[in-house]
Protein backbone atom coordinates (compact mmCIF):
# COMPACT_ATOMS: atom_id res chain seq x y z
CA UNK A 1 0.00 0.00 0.00
CA UNK A 2 1.44 3.33 -1.01
CA UNK A 3 0.40 6.30 1.09
CA UNK A 4 2.10 9.29 2.65
CA UNK A 5 0.68 8.30 6.06
CA UNK A 6 2.11 4.96 7.26
CA UNK A 7 -0.72 4.31 9.73
CA UNK A 8 -3.37 4.96 7.09
CA UNK A 9 -1.50 2.69 4.66
CA UNK A 10 -1.40 -0.11 7.24
CA UNK A 11 -5.11 0.30 8.01
CA UNK A 12 -6.00 0.15 4.32
CA UNK A 13 -3.79 -2.90 3.77
CA UNK A 14 -5.27 -4.68 6.80
CA UNK A 15 -8.81 -4.01 5.58
CA UNK A 16 -7.90 -5.46 2.19
CA UNK A 17 -6.12 -8.48 3.71
CA UNK A 18 -8.98 -9.21 6.15
CA UNK A 19 -10.95 -10.92 3.40
CA UNK A 20 -8.08 -13.27 2.64
CA UNK A 21 -7.21 -13.90 6.28
CA UNK A 22 -10.74 -15.26 6.65
CA UNK A 23 -10.16 -17.90 3.97
CA UNK A 24 -8.53 -21.10 5.24
CA UNK A 25 -6.78 -21.86 1.94
CA UNK A 26 -5.00 -18.50 1.92
CA UNK A 27 -4.07 -18.76 5.59
CA UNK A 28 -2.69 -22.27 5.06
CA UNK A 29 -0.58 -21.01 2.13
CA UNK A 30 0.79 -18.22 4.32
CA UNK A 31 1.63 -20.76 7.02
CA UNK A 32 3.63 -22.73 4.45
CA UNK A 33 5.59 -19.53 3.77
CA UNK A 34 6.51 -19.36 7.46
CA UNK A 35 3.77 -17.15 8.91
CA UNK A 36 2.65 -18.05 12.44
CA UNK A 37 -0.64 -17.73 14.30
CA UNK A 38 0.65 -14.52 15.88
CA UNK A 39 0.95 -13.04 12.39
CA UNK A 40 -2.81 -13.41 11.88
CA UNK A 41 -3.96 -11.88 15.17
CA UNK A 42 -5.75 -8.52 15.25
CA UNK A 43 -5.95 -8.11 11.49
CA UNK A 44 -2.47 -9.38 10.78
CA UNK A 45 0.98 -7.98 11.34
CA UNK A 46 2.85 -5.86 8.82
CA UNK A 47 6.45 -7.02 9.25
CA UNK A 48 6.16 -10.61 7.95
CA UNK A 49 4.40 -9.33 4.85
CA UNK A 50 7.05 -6.64 4.33
CA UNK A 51 9.82 -9.22 4.83
CA UNK A 52 8.23 -11.61 2.32
CA UNK A 53 7.79 -8.84 -0.24
CA UNK A 54 11.37 -7.70 0.23
CA UNK A 55 12.66 -11.24 -0.34
CA UNK A 56 10.54 -11.67 -3.46
CA UNK A 57 11.86 -8.38 -4.85
CA UNK A 58 15.42 -9.49 -4.15
CA UNK A 59 14.73 -12.81 -5.89
CA UNK A 60 13.71 -10.78 -8.94
CA UNK A 61 16.95 -8.82 -8.79
CA UNK A 62 15.42 -5.66 -7.35
CA UNK A 63 17.78 -4.95 -4.49
CA UNK A 64 16.82 -1.34 -3.80
CA UNK A 65 13.35 -0.50 -5.10
CA UNK A 66 12.50 3.19 -4.95
CA UNK A 67 8.96 4.50 -4.75
CA UNK A 68 8.34 8.03 -5.85
CA UNK A 69 5.14 10.04 -5.53
CA UNK A 70 3.42 10.91 -8.77
XYZ file of C-alpha atoms in Angstrom:
70
model
C 0.000 0.000 0.000
C 1.441 3.332 -1.009
C 0.403 6.301 1.093
C 2.099 9.286 2.653
C 0.683 8.304 6.060
C 2.108 4.958 7.257
C -0.718 4.313 9.732
C -3.375 4.956 7.093
C -1.504 2.693 4.657
C -1.399 -0.108 7.238
C -5.112 0.302 8.008
C -5.997 0.153 4.318
C -3.788 -2.898 3.767
C -5.266 -4.678 6.795
C -8.813 -4.014 5.581
C -7.896 -5.460 2.187
C -6.123 -8.480 3.708
C -8.980 -9.206 6.146
C -10.952 -10.921 3.404
C -8.076 -13.272 2.639
C -7.210 -13.900 6.281
C -10.741 -15.257 6.650
C -10.162 -17.899 3.969
C -8.532 -21.102 5.241
C -6.777 -21.863 1.945
C -5.003 -18.499 1.923
C -4.067 -18.759 5.591
C -2.686 -22.267 5.057
C -0.579 -21.011 2.133
C 0.789 -18.223 4.324
C 1.626 -20.765 7.024
C 3.627 -22.732 4.448
C 5.590 -19.534 3.769
C 6.512 -19.356 7.458
C 3.773 -17.150 8.907
C 2.648 -18.049 12.441
C -0.644 -17.732 14.300
C 0.653 -14.523 15.884
C 0.950 -13.040 12.388
C -2.807 -13.413 11.876
C -3.964 -11.880 15.169
C -5.745 -8.522 15.248
C -5.952 -8.113 11.493
C -2.473 -9.382 10.777
C 0.981 -7.979 11.338
C 2.849 -5.863 8.820
C 6.450 -7.016 9.252
C 6.162 -10.606 7.954
C 4.403 -9.330 4.854
C 7.053 -6.644 4.335
C 9.821 -9.224 4.826
C 8.230 -11.608 2.320
C 7.791 -8.842 -0.242
C 11.372 -7.700 0.228
C 12.664 -11.236 -0.340
C 10.545 -11.665 -3.457
C 11.865 -8.376 -4.852
C 15.425 -9.490 -4.155
C 14.726 -12.812 -5.890
C 13.706 -10.778 -8.939
C 16.947 -8.822 -8.786
C 15.420 -5.656 -7.347
C 17.776 -4.946 -4.491
C 16.822 -1.340 -3.798
C 13.348 -0.504 -5.098
C 12.496 3.187 -4.953
C 8.956 4.497 -4.745
C 8.338 8.034 -5.851
C 5.139 10.040 -5.526
C 3.423 10.913 -8.774
